[in-house]
Amino acid sequence: MTSADSAPPRAQREMVSLMAARVRDAVLRKPHFTDAGTDLVTLCRDLSAQGITDALVRDGARLGIFTATDLVGALTRDRPPSALTVGEFTHFEPWSVGADDALYDAMLLMLRHRIHRVLVRDGGQVVGILSQLDLMGFVANHSHLISAEVAQAGTVVELARPAGQVEGLIRVLHGDGVRIEIIAGLVGGLNRQIFRRLWDLLAPEPLRANSCLIVMGSEGRSEQIIRTDQDNALILRDGFDFPGLDRITAAFTEALIGFGYPPCPGGIMLSRPLWCQSVEGFGAVLYDWVHGSDPEGPMNLAIFLDAASVAGDEALLGQVQDRLRRVLTGGDSYYARFAAAIQQFGSGSEGGWWRRLPGLRGPEAAEIDLKKLGIFPVVHGTRALALQYGIPAQPTAERLRLLAGAGRIDAGLARDLTDALHCMMGLKLASNLSQIAAGRAPDNSIRPVDLGTLDRQALRDSLNIVRDFKRWLAQHYRLDAL
């Protein structure tokens, strides 16, 4: 057996990822340009303001690089730094690589010539600088290394770096063919570590000890892979008051936005008063969501049902969930109304466009909302059953497994729904990555005409499973009688 054969599976996957990755896949730093005639004091002031240690130097048609190592050499001169120009200490014609070159080749280039950074060119233009730190940052696009960097972050600014590497991890693992549920689990775990570390950095210890930070919705289920919004809340201990709380929660939301987590369009964030309350306050809100007339109540309840503790006293979340269970006692009619949301999207159980998926023509080739037509009915239908039968908040696949184990749903249907959900999550992820590569914001749309034959067939099969599940739910809850 060779040494490669005996390597751990994780290490093998990381090496394959590095071998297949391109330079543009790494986090490239935008270069800082300066003229050769700039004095060293001015340049050092500029570099310090930007928190970087190198600059690209223009000298006519020549382009060079000045680094902190060059500065050390300059300080040995007899003249003061203000009398020295950058051009005197710049290395012109630095090593460079193409944006589409293999990242592994860039690493070998650095090792072979004992250099710490290379220029990255695309079409003859310098588009960034790749340093050894940047390259190691790409290698850190693997969960255990990102996790270590998150734990070591001492400031919000330092935390931004590992947070920014999660998308690279997603792209690499997807390119390696890693199963969608594994990617979702890894990303969900990393996101929670980032949220926890951010909360530790922003919230004083008394606040952390008397509150529970939770994530909800797809983030709570560990089914949100590409960042689409924030769904989080803060539960406070009854009787606890913290001056300046609104400032801290606002800073938390703004930091996540800076990390690339978009704000929730519906305002489901702990910086909003509705989602930052005491146990008693949340109990009253839950009662209103179940028994009140607020049209947003069922949606808010659905999001809260997927809550998972991230930081603080997890018992506070348990107290709110206990209150919800008491509110729902004897609420059989509510379960049906709650489940009825599965019928709000799509064309019902008959005549669905997916019956004609292979061989798309005319309007069938348009973009469709995969979440509304496929993912949401599976997630929400399963969530309604879990609520009815007291299945604790879990990823949808785990809920289905537990429901089947309890005899609440046919085991074969549960397996089919799990496969269908993972198929649609995979198609959505592929579409999101393509949208991001094209400079578009990721959303739930997908163009069936752009899918290969096998993917179109898989989508058709998945949506047929969704159709059958909606029929089953309609019978189970007698939705036609509502």
CSV table of C-alpha atoms in Angstrom, one decimal:
chain,number,residue,atom,x,y,z
A,1,MET,CA,0.0,0.0,0.0
A,2,THR,CA,1.4,3.4,-0.9
A,3,SER,CA,1.5,6.3,1.4
A,4,ALA,CA,-1.3,8.0,-0.5
A,5,ASP,CA,-3.4,4.9,-0.1
A,6,SER,CA,-2.9,4.9,3.7
A,7,ALA,CA,-3.7,8.6,4.0
A,8,PRO,CA,-6.9,9.5,6.0
A,9,PRO,CA,-9.9,10.1,3.8
A,10,ARG,CA,-10.1,13.8,4.8
A,11,ALA,CA,-6.5,14.4,3.8
A,12,GLN,CA,-7.0,12.6,0.5
A,13,ARG,CA,-10.0,14.8,-0.2
A,14,GLU,CA,-8.1,17.9,0.6
A,15,MET,CA,-5.2,17.0,-1.7
A,16,VAL,CA,-7.7,16.3,-4.5
A,17,SER,CA,-9.3,19.6,-3.8
A,18,LEU,CA,-6.0,21.4,-4.1
A,19,MET,CA,-5.0,19.6,-7.2
A,20,ALA,CA,-8.3,20.5,-9.0
A,21,ALA,CA,-8.6,24.1,-7.8
A,22,ARG,CA,-7.6,27.1,-9.8
A,23,VAL,CA,-5.8,30.2,-8.6
A,24,ARG,CA,-9.0,32.3,-9.0
A,25,ASP,CA,-10.7,29.9,-6.5
A,26,ALA,CA,-8.5,31.2,-3.7
A,27,VAL,CA,-9.1,34.5,-1.9
A,28,LEU,CA,-7.1,37.0,-3.9
A,29,ARG,CA,-6.1,40.3,-2.4
A,30,LYS,CA,-6.6,43.4,-4.4
A,31,PRO,CA,-3.2,45.0,-4.9
A,32,HIS,CA,-2.2,48.4,-3.7
A,33,PHE,CA,-0.3,50.3,-6.4
A,34,THR,CA,2.2,53.1,-5.8
A,35,ASP,CA,4.7,55.0,-7.9
A,36,ALA,CA,8.5,54.3,-7.8
A,37,GLY,CA,9.1,57.8,-6.6
A,38,THR,CA,7.0,57.5,-3.5
A,39,ASP,CA,9.0,57.9,-0.3
A,40,LEU,CA,9.0,55.1,2.2
A,41,VAL,CA,7.3,56.9,5.0
A,42,THR,CA,4.3,57.8,2.8
A,43,LEU,CA,4.1,54.2,1.6
A,44,CYS,CA,4.3,52.7,5.1
A,45,ARG,CA,1.5,55.0,6.2
A,46,ASP,CA,-0.7,53.9,3.3
A,47,LEU,CA,0.1,50.2,3.9
A,48,SER,CA,-0.6,50.5,7.6
A,49,ALA,CA,-4.0,52.1,7.0
A,50,GLN,CA,-5.0,49.2,4.8
A,51,GLY,CA,-3.5,46.5,7.1
A,52,ILE,CA,-1.3,45.1,4.3
A,53,THR,CA,2.5,44.5,4.0
A,54,ASP,CA,3.2,44.8,0.3
A,55,ALA,CA,2.6,47.1,-2.7
A,56,LEU,CA,3.0,46.9,-6.5
A,57,VAL,CA,5.3,49.6,-7.8
A,58,ARG,CA,5.0,51.3,-11.2
A,59,ASP,CA,8.1,52.6,-12.8
A,60,GLY,CA,7.2,53.5,-16.4
A,61,ALA,CA,6.5,50.3,-18.2
A,62,ARG,CA,7.9,48.2,-15.4
A,63,LEU,CA,6.0,46.7,-12.5
A,64,GLY,CA,7.6,45.5,-9.3
A,65,ILE,CA,6.7,44.5,-5.8
A,66,PHE,CA,7.8,46.0,-2.5
A,67,THR,CA,7.4,43.9,0.7
A,68,ALA,CA,8.1,44.2,4.4
A,69,THR,CA,11.3,42.3,3.8
A,70,ASP,CA,12.5,45.1,1.5
A,71,LEU,CA,11.6,47.7,4.2
A,72,VAL,CA,14.0,45.9,6.6
A,73,GLY,CA,16.8,46.3,4.1
A,74,ALA,CA,15.9,50.0,3.5
A,75,LEU,CA,16.1,50.8,7.2
A,76,THR,CA,19.8,49.8,7.3
A,77,ARG,CA,20.7,52.7,5.1
A,78,ASP,CA,22.2,55.9,6.5
A,79,ARG,CA,19.6,58.1,5.0
A,80,PRO,CA,16.2,58.7,6.8
A,81,PRO,CA,13.2,56.7,5.3
A,82,SER,CA,11.6,59.9,4.2
A,83,ALA,CA,14.5,60.5,1.9
A,84,LEU,CA,14.3,57.0,0.3
A,85,THR,CA,12.1,56.1,-2.6
A,86,VAL,CA,10.2,52.9,-3.0
A,87,GLY,CA,11.7,52.2,-6.4
A,88,GLU,CA,15.2,51.9,-4.9
A,89,PHE,CA,14.2,48.7,-3.0
A,90,THR,CA,11.6,47.2,-5.3
A,91,HIS,CA,12.0,43.8,-7.1
A,92,PHE,CA,10.9,44.4,-10.6
A,93,GLU,CA,9.5,41.6,-12.9
A,94,PRO,CA,8.1,39.5,-10.0
A,95,TRP,CA,6.9,36.0,-10.5
A,96,SER,CA,3.3,35.7,-11.7
A,97,VAL,CA,0.7,33.1,-12.4
A,98,GLY,CA,-2.5,33.1,-14.4
A,99,ALA,CA,-5.9,33.2,-12.8
A,100,ASP,CA,-6.8,29.9,-14.4
A,101,ASP,CA,-3.6,28.2,-13.5
A,102,ALA,CA,-3.7,25.3,-11.1
A,103,LEU,CA,-3.4,26.5,-7.5
A,104,TYR,CA,-1.2,23.5,-6.9
A,105,ASP,CA,1.3,24.8,-9.5
A,106,ALA,CA,1.3,28.2,-7.8
A,107,MET,CA,2.2,26.5,-4.5
A,108,LEU,CA,5.1,24.6,-6.2
A,109,LEU,CA,6.3,27.9,-7.8
A,110,MET,CA,6.5,29.5,-4.4
A,111,LEU,CA,8.3,26.5,-2.9
A,112,ARG,CA,10.7,26.1,-5.8
A,113,HIS,CA,11.8,29.8,-5.8
A,114,ARG,CA,11.4,30.4,-2.0
A,115,ILE,CA,9.1,33.3,-2.6
A,116,HIS,CA,6.1,34.3,-0.4
A,117,ARG,CA,3.8,35.8,-3.0
A,118,VAL,CA,3.0,35.9,-6.7
A,119,LEU,CA,1.1,38.2,-8.9
A,120,VAL,CA,-2.1,36.9,-10.5
A,121,ARG,CA,-2.8,38.0,-14.0
A,122,ASP,CA,-6.0,37.6,-16.1
A,123,GLY,CA,-5.8,38.6,-19.7
A,124,GLY,CA,-2.5,40.4,-19.1
A,125,GLN,CA,-3.9,42.5,-16.3
A,126,VAL,CA,-2.9,42.1,-12.7
A,127,VAL,CA,-6.1,41.2,-10.8
A,128,GLY,CA,-4.6,40.3,-7.4
A,129,ILE,CA,-1.8,39.0,-5.2
A,130,LEU,CA,-1.6,35.4,-4.0
A,131,SER,CA,0.6,35.0,-1.0
A,132,GLN,CA,1.5,31.9,1.0
A,133,LEU,CA,-1.0,33.1,3.6
A,134,ASP,CA,-3.7,33.4,0.9
A,135,LEU,CA,-2.8,29.9,-0.3
A,136,MET,CA,-2.9,28.5,3.2
A,137,GLY,CA,-6.2,30.3,3.6
A,138,PHE,CA,-7.6,28.4,0.6
A,139,VAL,CA,-6.4,25.1,2.1
A,140,ALA,CA,-8.2,26.3,5.3
A,141,ASN,CA,-11.3,26.2,3.2
A,142,HIS,CA,-11.7,22.8,4.8
A,143,SER,CA,-13.8,22.6,7.9
A,144,HIS,CA,-11.4,21.8,10.6
A,145,LEU,CA,-8.9,24.5,9.6
A,146,ILE,CA,-11.6,27.1,9.2
A,147,SER,CA,-12.9,26.1,12.6
A,148,ALA,CA,-9.5,26.6,14.1
A,149,GLU,CA,-9.1,30.0,12.6
A,150,VAL,CA,-12.6,31.0,13.9
A,151,ALA,CA,-11.6,29.9,17.4
A,152,GLN,CA,-8.4,32.0,17.3
A,153,ALA,CA,-10.1,35.2,16.0
A,154,GLY,CA,-9.6,37.9,18.6
A,155,THR,CA,-11.6,40.7,16.8
A,156,VAL,CA,-14.5,41.0,14.5
A,157,VAL,CA,-12.1,42.0,11.7
A,158,GLU,CA,-10.1,38.8,12.3
A,159,LEU,CA,-13.2,36.7,12.3
A,160,ALA,CA,-14.2,38.1,8.8
A,161,ARG,CA,-11.4,36.1,7.2
A,162,PRO,CA,-12.5,32.5,8.1
A,163,ALA,CA,-16.1,33.6,7.6
A,164,GLY,CA,-15.2,34.6,4.0
A,165,GLN,CA,-13.7,31.2,3.4
A,166,VAL,CA,-16.9,29.2,3.8
A,167,GLU,CA,-18.0,29.8,0.2
A,168,GLY,CA,-14.7,28.5,-1.1
A,169,LEU,CA,-15.2,25.4,1.0
A,170,ILE,CA,-18.7,24.9,-0.5
A,171,ARG,CA,-17.4,25.3,-4.1
A,172,VAL,CA,-14.5,22.9,-3.5
A,173,LEU,CA,-16.6,20.2,-1.8
A,174,HIS,CA,-19.3,20.5,-4.5
A,175,GLY,CA,-16.7,20.2,-7.2
A,176,ASP,CA,-15.3,17.1,-5.5
A,177,GLY,CA,-18.8,15.5,-5.6
A,178,VAL,CA,-19.3,15.4,-1.8
A,179,ARG,CA,-22.9,14.5,-1.0
A,180,ILE,CA,-25.1,17.5,-0.4
A,181,GLU,CA,-26.2,16.5,3.1
A,182,ILE,CA,-22.5,16.3,4.1
A,183,ILE,CA,-21.8,19.8,2.7
A,184,ALA,CA,-24.9,21.1,4.4
A,185,GLY,CA,-23.8,19.6,7.7
A,186,LEU,CA,-20.3,21.0,7.5
A,187,VAL,CA,-21.4,24.4,6.5
A,188,GLY,CA,-24.1,24.5,9.1
A,189,GLY,CA,-21.6,23.6,11.8
A,190,LEU,CA,-19.1,26.2,10.6
A,191,ASN,CA,-21.8,28.9,10.5
A,192,ARG,CA,-22.8,28.2,14.1
A,193,GLN,CA,-19.2,28.4,15.2
A,194,ILE,CA,-18.9,31.8,13.4
A,195,PHE,CA,-22.1,33.1,15.1
A,196,ARG,CA,-20.9,31.8,18.5
A,197,ARG,CA,-17.5,33.4,18.2
A,198,LEU,CA,-19.0,36.7,17.0
A,199,TRP,CA,-21.4,36.7,19.9
A,200,ASP,CA,-18.5,36.0,22.3
A,201,LEU,CA,-16.6,39.0,20.9
A,202,LEU,CA,-19.6,41.4,21.1
A,203,ALA,CA,-21.6,40.4,24.1
A,204,PRO,CA,-20.2,40.9,27.7
A,205,GLU,CA,-20.2,37.8,29.9
A,206,PRO,CA,-23.4,38.8,31.9
A,207,LEU,CA,-25.4,39.0,28.7
A,208,ARG,CA,-24.0,35.7,27.4
A,209,ALA,CA,-24.8,34.0,30.7
A,210,ASN,CA,-28.4,35.3,30.8
A,211,SER,CA,-29.4,34.8,27.2
A,212,CYS,CA,-29.6,32.1,24.4
A,213,LEU,CA,-28.6,33.0,20.9
A,214,ILE,CA,-30.6,30.8,18.4
A,215,VAL,CA,-30.6,30.3,14.6
A,216,MET,CA,-33.9,29.3,12.9
A,217,GLY,CA,-35.3,28.3,9.6
A,218,SER,CA,-33.0,26.6,7.1
A,219,GLU,CA,-30.0,27.7,9.2
A,220,GLY,CA,-31.5,26.0,12.2
A,221,ARG,CA,-32.1,22.8,10.2
A,222,SER,CA,-28.5,23.0,8.8
A,223,GLU,CA,-30.0,23.1,5.3
A,224,GLN,CA,-28.9,26.5,4.2
A,225,ILE,CA,-25.7,26.2,2.2
A,226,ILE,CA,-25.3,29.3,0.2
A,227,ARG,CA,-26.0,32.3,2.4
A,228,THR,CA,-29.4,33.8,1.5
A,229,ASP,CA,-30.5,35.6,4.7
A,230,GLN,CA,-30.2,35.7,8.4
A,231,ASP,CA,-32.8,34.0,10.7
A,232,ASN,CA,-31.7,34.5,14.3
A,233,ALA,CA,-33.1,35.6,17.6
A,234,LEU,CA,-32.1,36.2,21.2
A,235,ILE,CA,-34.0,34.7,24.2
A,236,LEU,CA,-33.4,36.6,27.5
A,237,ARG,CA,-33.8,35.2,31.0
A,238,ASP,CA,-37.0,36.5,32.6
A,239,GLY,CA,-36.2,39.6,34.8
A,240,PHE,CA,-32.8,40.2,33.2
A,241,ASP,CA,-32.2,43.7,31.8
A,242,PHE,CA,-29.0,44.8,30.0
A,243,PRO,CA,-28.4,48.5,29.2
A,244,GLY,CA,-27.2,49.0,25.6
A,245,LEU,CA,-28.6,45.7,24.4
A,246,ASP,CA,-29.9,47.2,21.2
A,247,ARG,CA,-26.5,48.5,20.3
A,248,ILE,CA,-24.9,45.0,20.7
A,249,THR,CA,-27.6,43.3,18.7
A,250,ALA,CA,-27.3,45.9,15.9
A,251,ALA,CA,-23.6,45.3,15.8
A,252,PHE,CA,-24.1,41.6,15.6
A,253,THR,CA,-26.5,42.0,12.6
A,254,GLU,CA,-24.2,44.5,10.9
A,255,ALA,CA,-21.1,42.2,11.4
A,256,LEU,CA,-22.9,39.3,9.8
A,257,ILE,CA,-23.9,41.5,6.8
A,258,GLY,CA,-20.2,42.4,6.5
A,259,PHE,CA,-19.3,38.7,6.6
A,260,GLY,CA,-21.7,38.1,3.6
A,261,TYR,CA,-24.8,36.9,5.4
A,262,PRO,CA,-27.6,39.0,3.9
A,263,PRO,CA,-30.2,40.6,6.2
A,264,CYS,CA,-33.5,38.8,6.4
A,265,PRO,CA,-36.1,40.5,4.1
A,266,GLY,CA,-38.7,39.8,6.8
A,267,GLY,CA,-36.7,41.2,9.6
A,268,ILE,CA,-36.2,37.9,11.4
A,269,MET,CA,-33.1,39.0,13.2
A,270,LEU,CA,-32.2,39.6,16.8
A,271,SER,CA,-31.7,43.3,16.1
A,272,ARG,CA,-35.5,43.6,15.8
A,273,PRO,CA,-37.6,43.8,19.0
A,274,LEU,CA,-39.9,40.9,18.0
A,275,TRP,CA,-36.9,38.5,17.9
A,276,CYS,CA,-35.2,39.7,21.1
A,277,GLN,CA,-37.4,39.0,24.1
A,278,SER,CA,-37.5,37.3,27.4
A,279,VAL,CA,-38.8,33.7,27.8
A,280,GLU,CA,-42.2,35.2,29.0
A,281,GLY,CA,-42.3,37.6,26.0
A,282,PHE,CA,-41.6,34.8,23.5
A,283,GLY,CA,-44.3,32.7,25.3
A,284,ALA,CA,-46.9,35.4,24.7
A,285,VAL,CA,-45.8,35.8,21.1
A,286,LEU,CA,-46.1,32.1,20.5
A,287,TYR,CA,-49.6,32.1,21.9
A,288,ASP,CA,-50.5,34.9,19.5
A,289,TRP,CA,-49.0,33.1,16.6
A,290,VAL,CA,-51.1,30.0,17.3
A,291,HIS,CA,-54.4,31.5,18.4
A,292,GLY,CA,-54.2,35.1,17.1
A,293,SER,CA,-55.2,36.5,13.7
A,294,ASP,CA,-51.8,37.8,12.6
A,295,PRO,CA,-51.4,36.5,9.0
A,296,GLU,CA,-47.6,36.3,9.6
A,297,GLY,CA,-48.1,34.1,12.7
A,298,PRO,CA,-48.0,30.6,11.0
A,299,MET,CA,-44.9,31.6,9.0
A,300,ASN,CA,-43.1,33.0,12.2
A,301,LEU,CA,-44.0,29.8,14.0
A,302,ALA,CA,-42.7,27.6,11.2
A,303,ILE,CA,-39.4,29.5,11.3
A,304,PHE,CA,-39.2,29.2,15.1
A,305,LEU,CA,-39.9,25.5,15.1
A,306,ASP,CA,-36.5,25.0,13.5
A,307,ALA,CA,-34.7,26.8,16.2
A,308,ALA,CA,-31.3,25.6,17.4
A,309,SER,CA,-29.2,27.0,20.2
A,310,VAL,CA,-25.8,28.5,19.2
A,311,ALA,CA,-24.5,30.3,22.3
A,312,GLY,CA,-25.5,31.0,25.9
A,313,ASP,CA,-27.9,29.1,28.1
A,314,GLU,CA,-29.6,26.5,26.0
A,315,ALA,CA,-32.2,25.9,28.8
A,316,LEU,CA,-33.8,29.2,27.9
A,317,LEU,CA,-34.7,27.8,24.4
A,318,GLY,CA,-36.1,24.7,26.1
A,319,GLN,CA,-38.3,26.8,28.3
A,320,VAL,CA,-39.8,28.6,25.3
A,321,GLN,CA,-40.4,25.3,23.6
A,322,ASP,CA,-42.1,23.9,26.7
A,323,ARG,CA,-44.5,26.9,26.5
A,324,LEU,CA,-45.2,26.2,22.9
A,325,ARG,CA,-46.1,22.6,23.7
A,326,ARG,CA,-48.6,23.8,26.3
A,327,VAL,CA,-50.1,26.3,23.9
A,328,LEU,CA,-50.6,23.5,21.3
A,329,THR,CA,-52.3,21.1,23.8
A,330,GLY,CA,-55.6,20.0,22.1
A,331,GLY,CA,-54.8,21.9,19.0
A,332,ASP,CA,-55.5,19.2,16.4
A,333,SER,CA,-57.4,21.7,14.2
A,334,TYR,CA,-54.3,24.0,14.2
A,335,TYR,CA,-52.1,21.3,12.8
A,336,ALA,CA,-54.2,21.2,9.6
A,337,ARG,CA,-54.2,24.9,9.2
A,338,PHE,CA,-50.5,25.0,9.7
A,339,ALA,CA,-49.9,22.2,7.2
A,340,ALA,CA,-52.1,23.9,4.6
A,341,ALA,CA,-49.3,26.2,3.6
A,342,ILE,CA,-48.0,23.4,1.3
A,343,GLN,CA,-50.8,24.2,-1.1
A,344,GLN,CA,-50.0,27.9,-1.6
A,345,PHE,CA,-47.4,27.2,-4.4
A,346,GLY,CA,-47.6,25.2,-7.6
A,347,SER,CA,-50.5,24.0,-9.7
A,348,GLY,CA,-51.8,21.3,-7.3
A,349,SER,CA,-51.6,17.6,-7.8
A,350,GLU,CA,-52.6,17.4,-11.4
A,351,GLY,CA,-51.2,18.7,-14.6
A,352,GLY,CA,-47.9,19.8,-13.2
A,353,TRP,CA,-45.4,21.1,-15.7
A,354,TRP,CA,-42.8,18.6,-14.4
A,355,ARG,CA,-44.8,15.9,-16.2
A,356,ARG,CA,-43.3,17.3,-19.4
A,357,LEU,CA,-39.8,18.0,-18.2
A,358,PRO,CA,-37.7,16.0,-20.6
A,359,GLY,CA,-38.3,17.7,-24.0
A,360,LEU,CA,-39.0,21.2,-22.7
A,361,ARG,CA,-40.8,23.5,-25.0
A,362,GLY,CA,-42.3,27.0,-24.8
A,363,PRO,CA,-43.1,28.3,-21.3
A,364,GLU,CA,-41.8,25.1,-19.6
A,365,ALA,CA,-38.2,26.3,-20.4
A,366,ALA,CA,-38.6,29.4,-18.2
A,367,GLU,CA,-37.0,29.8,-14.8
A,368,ILE,CA,-38.9,28.2,-11.9
A,369,ASP,CA,-38.7,28.7,-8.2
A,370,LEU,CA,-37.3,25.4,-7.0
A,371,LYS,CA,-37.9,26.2,-3.3
A,372,LYS,CA,-41.6,27.0,-3.7
A,373,LEU,CA,-42.4,24.1,-6.0
A,374,GLY,CA,-40.2,21.4,-4.5
A,375,ILE,CA,-38.2,22.1,-1.4
A,376,PHE,CA,-40.8,24.0,0.7
A,377,PRO,CA,-43.6,21.3,0.5
A,378,VAL,CA,-41.1,18.7,1.7
A,379,VAL,CA,-39.7,20.8,4.5
A,380,HIS,CA,-43.0,22.3,5.7
A,381,GLY,CA,-45.0,19.1,5.3
A,382,THR,CA,-42.4,17.2,7.4
A,383,ARG,CA,-42.3,20.1,9.9
A,384,ALA,CA,-46.1,20.0,10.3
A,385,LEU,CA,-45.9,16.2,11.0
A,386,ALA,CA,-43.0,16.7,13.4
A,387,LEU,CA,-45.0,19.4,15.3
A,388,GLN,CA,-48.1,17.2,15.5
A,389,TYR,CA,-46.2,14.2,16.8
A,390,GLY,CA,-43.7,15.9,19.1
A,391,ILE,CA,-40.6,15.2,17.0
A,392,PRO,CA,-37.9,17.6,18.2
A,393,ALA,CA,-36.3,20.1,15.8
A,394,GLN,CA,-33.9,18.3,13.5
A,395,PRO,CA,-32.8,18.5,9.9
A,396,THR,CA,-35.7,17.4,7.6
A,397,ALA,CA,-34.1,14.1,6.8
A,398,GLU,CA,-33.8,13.2,10.5
A,399,ARG,CA,-37.4,14.3,11.1
A,400,LEU,CA,-38.5,11.9,8.4
A,401,ARG,CA,-36.4,9.1,9.8
A,402,LEU,CA,-37.9,9.6,13.3
A,403,LEU,CA,-41.4,9.9,11.9
A,404,ALA,CA,-41.0,6.6,9.9
A,405,GLY,CA,-39.5,4.9,13.0
A,406,ALA,CA,-42.6,6.0,15.0
A,407,GLY,CA,-44.9,4.6,12.3
A,408,ARG,CA,-46.3,8.1,11.5
A,409,ILE,CA,-45.3,7.9,7.8
A,410,ASP,CA,-44.4,5.1,5.5
A,411,ALA,CA,-40.7,4.2,5.6
A,412,GLY,CA,-40.5,4.0,1.8
A,413,LEU,CA,-42.1,7.5,1.4
A,414,ALA,CA,-39.7,8.9,4.0
A,415,ARG,CA,-36.7,7.6,2.0
A,416,ASP,CA,-38.1,8.9,-1.2
A,417,LEU,CA,-38.7,12.3,0.3
A,418,THR,CA,-35.2,12.4,1.7
A,419,ASP,CA,-33.7,11.5,-1.7
A,420,ALA,CA,-35.9,14.1,-3.4
A,421,LEU,CA,-35.0,16.8,-1.0
A,422,HIS,CA,-31.3,16.1,-1.3
A,423,CYS,CA,-31.6,16.1,-5.1
A,424,MET,CA,-33.3,19.4,-5.2
A,425,MET,CA,-30.8,20.9,-2.7
A,426,GLY,CA,-28.0,19.8,-4.9
A,427,LEU,CA,-29.6,21.3,-8.0
A,428,LYS,CA,-30.2,24.6,-6.1
A,429,LEU,CA,-26.6,24.6,-4.9
A,430,ALA,CA,-25.3,24.1,-8.5
A,431,SER,CA,-27.5,26.9,-9.7
A,432,ASN,CA,-26.4,29.2,-6.9
A,433,LEU,CA,-22.8,28.7,-7.6
A,434,SER,CA,-23.3,29.4,-11.3
A,435,GLN,CA,-25.2,32.6,-10.4
A,436,ILE,CA,-22.4,33.7,-8.1
A,437,ALA,CA,-19.8,33.0,-10.8
A,438,ALA,CA,-21.9,35.1,-13.2
A,439,GLY,CA,-22.0,38.0,-10.8
A,440,ARG,CA,-25.7,37.5,-9.8
A,441,ALA,CA,-27.2,37.2,-6.4
A,442,PRO,CA,-28.1,33.6,-5.6
A,443,ASP,CA,-31.8,32.9,-5.4
A,444,ASN,CA,-34.2,29.9,-5.7
A,445,SER,CA,-34.6,30.0,-9.4
A,446,ILE,CA,-33.5,27.3,-11.8
A,447,ARG,CA,-33.8,26.9,-15.5
A,448,PRO,CA,-34.7,23.3,-16.3
A,449,VAL,CA,-33.6,23.8,-19.9
A,450,ASP,CA,-30.1,24.3,-18.7
A,451,LEU,CA,-30.0,20.9,-16.9
A,452,GLY,CA,-28.5,17.8,-18.4
A,453,THR,CA,-30.8,14.8,-19.3
A,454,LEU,CA,-30.1,13.0,-16.0
A,455,ASP,CA,-30.6,16.0,-13.9
A,456,ARG,CA,-33.9,16.8,-15.7
A,457,GLN,CA,-35.1,13.3,-15.1
A,458,ALA,CA,-34.0,13.5,-11.4
A,459,LEU,CA,-35.9,16.7,-11.0
A,460,ARG,CA,-39.0,15.3,-12.6
A,461,ASP,CA,-38.8,12.2,-10.3
A,462,SER,CA,-38.3,14.5,-7.3
A,463,LEU,CA,-41.3,16.7,-8.1
A,464,ASN,CA,-43.5,13.6,-8.7
A,465,ILE,CA,-42.5,12.5,-5.1
A,466,VAL,CA,-43.4,16.0,-3.9
A,467,ARG,CA,-46.8,15.7,-5.7
A,468,ASP,CA,-47.5,12.4,-4.0
A,469,PHE,CA,-46.5,13.7,-0.6
A,470,LYS,CA,-48.9,16.7,-1.0
A,471,ARG,CA,-51.7,14.3,-1.9
A,472,TRP,CA,-50.9,12.3,1.2
A,473,LEU,CA,-50.8,15.3,3.4
A,474,ALA,CA,-54.1,16.6,2.0
A,475,GLN,CA,-55.7,13.3,3.0
A,476,HIS,CA,-54.0,13.1,6.4
A,477,TYR,CA,-55.1,16.6,7.4
A,478,ARG,CA,-58.3,16.7,5.4
A,479,LEU,CA,-57.1,19.9,3.7
A,480,ASP,CA,-59.9,19.9,1.2
A,481,ALA,CA,-62.4,20.5,4.1
A,482,LEU,CA,-60.6,23.7,5.2
